[in-house]
Tab-separated table of C-alpha atoms in Angstrom:
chain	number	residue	atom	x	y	z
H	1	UNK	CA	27.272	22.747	-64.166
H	2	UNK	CA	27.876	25.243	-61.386
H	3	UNK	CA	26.005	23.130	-57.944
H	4	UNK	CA	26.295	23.703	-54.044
H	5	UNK	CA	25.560	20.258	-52.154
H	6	UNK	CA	25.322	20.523	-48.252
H	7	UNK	CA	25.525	17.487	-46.204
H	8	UNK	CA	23.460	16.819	-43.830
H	9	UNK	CA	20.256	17.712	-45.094
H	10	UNK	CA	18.556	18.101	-41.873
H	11	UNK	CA	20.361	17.462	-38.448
H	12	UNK	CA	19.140	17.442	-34.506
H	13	UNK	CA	21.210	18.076	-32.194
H	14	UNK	CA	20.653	19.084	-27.975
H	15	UNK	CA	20.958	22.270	-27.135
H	16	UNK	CA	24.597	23.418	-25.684
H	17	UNK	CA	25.990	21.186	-27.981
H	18	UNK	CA	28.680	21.711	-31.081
H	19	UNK	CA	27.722	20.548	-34.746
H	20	UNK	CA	29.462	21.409	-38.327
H	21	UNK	CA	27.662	21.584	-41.638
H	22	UNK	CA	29.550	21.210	-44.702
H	23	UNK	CA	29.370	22.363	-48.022
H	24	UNK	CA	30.942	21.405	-51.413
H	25	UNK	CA	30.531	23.313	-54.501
H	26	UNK	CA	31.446	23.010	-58.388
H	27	UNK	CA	31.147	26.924	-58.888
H	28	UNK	CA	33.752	28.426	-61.103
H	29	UNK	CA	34.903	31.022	-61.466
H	30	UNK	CA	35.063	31.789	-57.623
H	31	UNK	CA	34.358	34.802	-56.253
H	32	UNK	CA	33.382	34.176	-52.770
H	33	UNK	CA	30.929	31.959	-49.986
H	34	UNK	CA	28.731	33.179	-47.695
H	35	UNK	CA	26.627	31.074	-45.094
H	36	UNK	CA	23.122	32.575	-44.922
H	37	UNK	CA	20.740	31.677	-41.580
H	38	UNK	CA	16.802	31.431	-42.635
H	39	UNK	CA	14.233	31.100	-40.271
H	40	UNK	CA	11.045	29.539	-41.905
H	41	UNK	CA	8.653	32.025	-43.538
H	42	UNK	CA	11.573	35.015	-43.319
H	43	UNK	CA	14.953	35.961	-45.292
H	44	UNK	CA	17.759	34.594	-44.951
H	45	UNK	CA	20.732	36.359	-43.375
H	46	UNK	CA	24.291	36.439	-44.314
H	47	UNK	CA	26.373	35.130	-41.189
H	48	UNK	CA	29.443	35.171	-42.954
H	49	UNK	CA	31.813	35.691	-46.161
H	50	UNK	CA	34.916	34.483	-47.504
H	51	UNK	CA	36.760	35.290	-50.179
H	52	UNK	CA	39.332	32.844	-52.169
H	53	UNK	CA	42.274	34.001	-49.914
H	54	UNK	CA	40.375	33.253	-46.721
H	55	UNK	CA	40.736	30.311	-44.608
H	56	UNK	CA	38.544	30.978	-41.644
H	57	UNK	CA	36.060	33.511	-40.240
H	58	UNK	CA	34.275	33.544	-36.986
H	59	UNK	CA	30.947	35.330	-36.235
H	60	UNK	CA	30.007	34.794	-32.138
H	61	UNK	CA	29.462	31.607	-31.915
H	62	UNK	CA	29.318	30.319	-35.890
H	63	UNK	CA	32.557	29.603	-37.286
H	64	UNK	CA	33.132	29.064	-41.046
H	65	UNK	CA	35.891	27.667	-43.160
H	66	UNK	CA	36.867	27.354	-46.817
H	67	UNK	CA	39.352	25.289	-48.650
H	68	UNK	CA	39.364	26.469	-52.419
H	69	UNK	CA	41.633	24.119	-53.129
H	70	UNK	CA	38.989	20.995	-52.518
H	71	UNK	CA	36.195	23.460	-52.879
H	72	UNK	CA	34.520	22.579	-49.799
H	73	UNK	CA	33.466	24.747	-46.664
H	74	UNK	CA	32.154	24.116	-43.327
H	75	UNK	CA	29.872	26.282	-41.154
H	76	UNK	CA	30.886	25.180	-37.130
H	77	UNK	CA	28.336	26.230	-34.512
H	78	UNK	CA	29.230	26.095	-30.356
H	79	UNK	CA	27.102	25.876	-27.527
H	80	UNK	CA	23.952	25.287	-29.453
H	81	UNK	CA	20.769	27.674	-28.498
H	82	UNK	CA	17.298	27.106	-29.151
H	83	UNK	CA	17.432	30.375	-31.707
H	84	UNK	CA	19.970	28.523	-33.863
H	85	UNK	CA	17.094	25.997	-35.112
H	86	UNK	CA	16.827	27.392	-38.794
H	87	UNK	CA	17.970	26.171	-42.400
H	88	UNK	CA	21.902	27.250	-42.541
H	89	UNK	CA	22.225	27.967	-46.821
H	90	UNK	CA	25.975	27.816	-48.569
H	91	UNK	CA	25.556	30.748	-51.276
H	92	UNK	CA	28.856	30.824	-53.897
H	93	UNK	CA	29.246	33.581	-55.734
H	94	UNK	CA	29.940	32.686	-59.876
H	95	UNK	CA	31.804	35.600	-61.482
H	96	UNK	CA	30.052	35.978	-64.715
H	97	UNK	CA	31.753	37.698	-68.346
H	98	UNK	CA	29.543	40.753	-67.215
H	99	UNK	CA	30.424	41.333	-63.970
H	100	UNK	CA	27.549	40.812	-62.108
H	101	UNK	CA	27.886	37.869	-59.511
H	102	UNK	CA	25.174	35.474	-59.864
H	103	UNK	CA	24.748	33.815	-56.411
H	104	UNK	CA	24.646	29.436	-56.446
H	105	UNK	CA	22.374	28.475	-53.562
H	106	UNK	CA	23.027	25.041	-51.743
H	107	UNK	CA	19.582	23.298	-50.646
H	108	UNK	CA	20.389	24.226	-47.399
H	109	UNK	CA	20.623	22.251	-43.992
H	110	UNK	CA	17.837	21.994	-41.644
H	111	UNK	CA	19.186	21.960	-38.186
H	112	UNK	CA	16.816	21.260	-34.921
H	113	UNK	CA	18.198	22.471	-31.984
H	114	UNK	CA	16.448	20.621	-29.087
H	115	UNK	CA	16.277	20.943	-25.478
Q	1	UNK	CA	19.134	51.081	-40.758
Q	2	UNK	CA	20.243	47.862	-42.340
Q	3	UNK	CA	16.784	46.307	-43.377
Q	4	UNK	CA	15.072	46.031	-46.301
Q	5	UNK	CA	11.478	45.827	-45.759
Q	6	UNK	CA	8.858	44.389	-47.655
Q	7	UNK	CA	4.742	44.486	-48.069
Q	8	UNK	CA	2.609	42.607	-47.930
Q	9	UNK	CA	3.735	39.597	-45.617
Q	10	UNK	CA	1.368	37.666	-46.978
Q	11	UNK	CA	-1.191	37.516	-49.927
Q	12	UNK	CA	-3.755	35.768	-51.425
Q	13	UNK	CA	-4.633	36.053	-55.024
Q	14	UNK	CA	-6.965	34.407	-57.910
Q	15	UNK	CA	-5.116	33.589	-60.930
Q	16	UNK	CA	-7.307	36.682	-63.108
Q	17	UNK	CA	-6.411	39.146	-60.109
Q	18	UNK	CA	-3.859	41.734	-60.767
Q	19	UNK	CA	-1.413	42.820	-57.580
Q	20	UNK	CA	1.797	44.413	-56.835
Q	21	UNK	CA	4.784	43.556	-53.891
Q	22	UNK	CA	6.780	45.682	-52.688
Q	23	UNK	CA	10.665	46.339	-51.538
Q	24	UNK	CA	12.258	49.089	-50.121
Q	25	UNK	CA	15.577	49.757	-48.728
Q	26	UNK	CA	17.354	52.787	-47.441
Q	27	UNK	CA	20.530	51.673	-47.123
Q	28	UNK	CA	21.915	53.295	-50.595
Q	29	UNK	CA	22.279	50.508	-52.222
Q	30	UNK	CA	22.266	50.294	-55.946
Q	31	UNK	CA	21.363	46.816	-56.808
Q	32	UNK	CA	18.217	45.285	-55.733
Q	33	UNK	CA	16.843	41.765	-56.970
Q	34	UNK	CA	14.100	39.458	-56.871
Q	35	UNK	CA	13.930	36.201	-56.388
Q	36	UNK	CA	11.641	33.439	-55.771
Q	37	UNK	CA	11.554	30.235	-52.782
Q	38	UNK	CA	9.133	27.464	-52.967
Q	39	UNK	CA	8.934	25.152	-49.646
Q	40	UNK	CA	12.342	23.224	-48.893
Q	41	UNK	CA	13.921	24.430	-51.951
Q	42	UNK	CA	16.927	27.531	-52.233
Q	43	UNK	CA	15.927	31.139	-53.691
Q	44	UNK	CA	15.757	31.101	-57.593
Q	45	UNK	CA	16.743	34.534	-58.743
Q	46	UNK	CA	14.150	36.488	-61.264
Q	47	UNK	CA	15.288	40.380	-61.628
Q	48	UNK	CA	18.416	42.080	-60.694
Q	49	UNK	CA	17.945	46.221	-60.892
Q	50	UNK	CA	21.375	47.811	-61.079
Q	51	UNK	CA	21.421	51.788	-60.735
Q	52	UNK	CA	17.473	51.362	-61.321
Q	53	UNK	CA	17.983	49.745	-65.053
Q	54	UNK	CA	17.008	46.081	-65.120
Q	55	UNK	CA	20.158	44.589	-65.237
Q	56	UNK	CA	19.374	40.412	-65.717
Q	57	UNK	CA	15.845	38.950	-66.701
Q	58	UNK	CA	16.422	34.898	-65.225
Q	59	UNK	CA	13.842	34.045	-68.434
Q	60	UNK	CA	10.741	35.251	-65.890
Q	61	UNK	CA	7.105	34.625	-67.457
Q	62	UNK	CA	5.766	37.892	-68.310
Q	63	UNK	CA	2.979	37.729	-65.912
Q	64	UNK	CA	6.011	39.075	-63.301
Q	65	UNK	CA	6.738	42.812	-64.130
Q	66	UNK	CA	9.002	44.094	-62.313
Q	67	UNK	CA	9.653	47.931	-61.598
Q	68	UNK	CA	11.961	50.299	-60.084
Q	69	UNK	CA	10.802	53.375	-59.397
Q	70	UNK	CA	13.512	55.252	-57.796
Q	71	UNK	CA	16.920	54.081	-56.163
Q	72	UNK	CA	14.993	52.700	-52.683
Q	73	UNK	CA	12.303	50.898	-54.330
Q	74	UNK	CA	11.729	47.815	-55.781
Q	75	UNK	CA	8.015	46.645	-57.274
Q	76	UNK	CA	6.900	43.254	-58.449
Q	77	UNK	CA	3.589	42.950	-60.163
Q	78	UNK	CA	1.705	40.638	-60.778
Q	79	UNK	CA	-1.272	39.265	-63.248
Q	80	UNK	CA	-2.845	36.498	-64.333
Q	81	UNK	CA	-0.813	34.237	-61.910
Q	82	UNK	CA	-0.721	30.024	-61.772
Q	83	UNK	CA	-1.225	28.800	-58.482
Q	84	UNK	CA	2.373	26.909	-58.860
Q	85	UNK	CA	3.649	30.675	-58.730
Q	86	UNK	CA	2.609	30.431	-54.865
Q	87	UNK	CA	5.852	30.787	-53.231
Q	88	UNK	CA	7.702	32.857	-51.138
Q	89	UNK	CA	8.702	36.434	-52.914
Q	90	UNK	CA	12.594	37.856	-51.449
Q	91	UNK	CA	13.824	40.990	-52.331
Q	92	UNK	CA	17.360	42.033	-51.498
Q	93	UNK	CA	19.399	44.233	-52.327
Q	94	UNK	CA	23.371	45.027	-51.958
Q	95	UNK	CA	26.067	48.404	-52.229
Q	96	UNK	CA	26.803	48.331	-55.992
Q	97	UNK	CA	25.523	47.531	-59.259
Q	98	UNK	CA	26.842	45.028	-61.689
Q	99	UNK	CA	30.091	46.116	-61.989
Q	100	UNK	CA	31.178	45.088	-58.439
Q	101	UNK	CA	32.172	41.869	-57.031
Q	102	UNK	CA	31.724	40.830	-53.062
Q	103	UNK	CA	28.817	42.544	-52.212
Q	104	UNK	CA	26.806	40.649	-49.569
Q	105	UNK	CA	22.911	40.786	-50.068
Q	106	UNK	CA	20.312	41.841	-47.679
Q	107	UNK	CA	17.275	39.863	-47.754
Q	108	UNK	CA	13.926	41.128	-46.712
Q	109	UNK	CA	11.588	39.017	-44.865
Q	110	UNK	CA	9.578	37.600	-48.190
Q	111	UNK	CA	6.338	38.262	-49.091
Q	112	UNK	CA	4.049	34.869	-48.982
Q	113	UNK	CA	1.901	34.765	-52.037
Q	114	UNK	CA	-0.493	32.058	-52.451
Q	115	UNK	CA	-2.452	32.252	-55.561
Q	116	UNK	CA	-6.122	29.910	-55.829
């Protein structure tokens, strides 16, 4: 069964300070991963995508990696802001016989960014 | 303009009411979805549109209907609701249509729908 598990599930941290989220998946056939932000109540937004060739990508201060080969990805954040305090989702794209890419969501990670 | 907008932000319904949500985007995309987010839990997806034909069906209960009535909007109505079907309603949408792979999706801001 195709799963995303993020680790931790929620996660405070003070504010100016580094953290990483991680993210493991069973999803095949890859396409690609995306971190989405999500504020409560509102949409989430894509901070970043990788495809299977990609190793790293950087967006400001959020960092993301990918390791196909272990399936597993990690979303780095630096210098912590209040604004960051949000659930950070791992989304992996399933390539499906009819070409549309279903997205797996991961349960997300709750991160408190305190001051 | 890289937003995808949706109305109402928030609505309250009885379960023998009949209403509709809204989506719109501008951004000439193709492909526009719903999906569905209760508390603490990740989006389950419901419709994908592709070039304004319904394109997947995620077994939805046919008191959800969707509707696309051109290539920048998206409707979702609704009738005869349970009040587990309180949630919050996303729409998104992304460049191309089933065919292509990559696309990211653009997420409204959700529609909060609590039904008594």
């Amino acid at each position: 069964k195709n799963q995303v598990e993020q680790s931790p599930q929620s996660l405070i941290i003070l504010e100016g300070k580094n953290c990483t989220l991680q993210c493991n998946y069973t999803v095949s056939p890859f396409s690609n991963l995306r971190w989405y932000k999500q504020d409560t109540g509102r949409g989430p937004v894509s901070l970043t995508i990788m495809t299977f060739s990609e190793n790293t990508k950087s967006n400001g201060r959020y960092t993301a990696t990918l390791d196909a080969d272990t399936k597993q990805s990690s979303l780095h954040i630096t210098a912590s802001q209040l604004s960051d305090s949000a659930s950070y989702i791992c989304v992996v794209s399933e390539r499906k016989n009819t070409g549309f890419q279903k997205l797996v969501f991961g349960t997300g990670t709750r991160l408190l960014v305190s001051p | 303009d890289t937003e995808v907008t949706q109305t109402p932000k928030h609505l309250v319904m009885g379960m023998t009411n009949k209403k509709s949500l809204k989506c719109e985007q501008h951004m000439g995309h193709r492909a526009m979805y719903w999906y569905k987010q209760k508390a603490k839990k990740p989006p389950e997806l419901m419709f994908v549109y592709s070039y304004e034909k319904l394109s997947i069906n995620e077994s939805v209960p046919s008191r959800f209907s969707p509707e696309c009535p051109n290539s920048s909007l998206l409707n979702l109505h609704l009738h005869a609701l349970q009040p587990e079907d309180s949630a919050l309603y996303l729409c998104a949408s992304s460049q191309r249509g089933r065919e292509a792979g990559g696309d990211t999706q653009y997420f409204g801001p959700g529609t909060r729908l609590t039904v008594l």
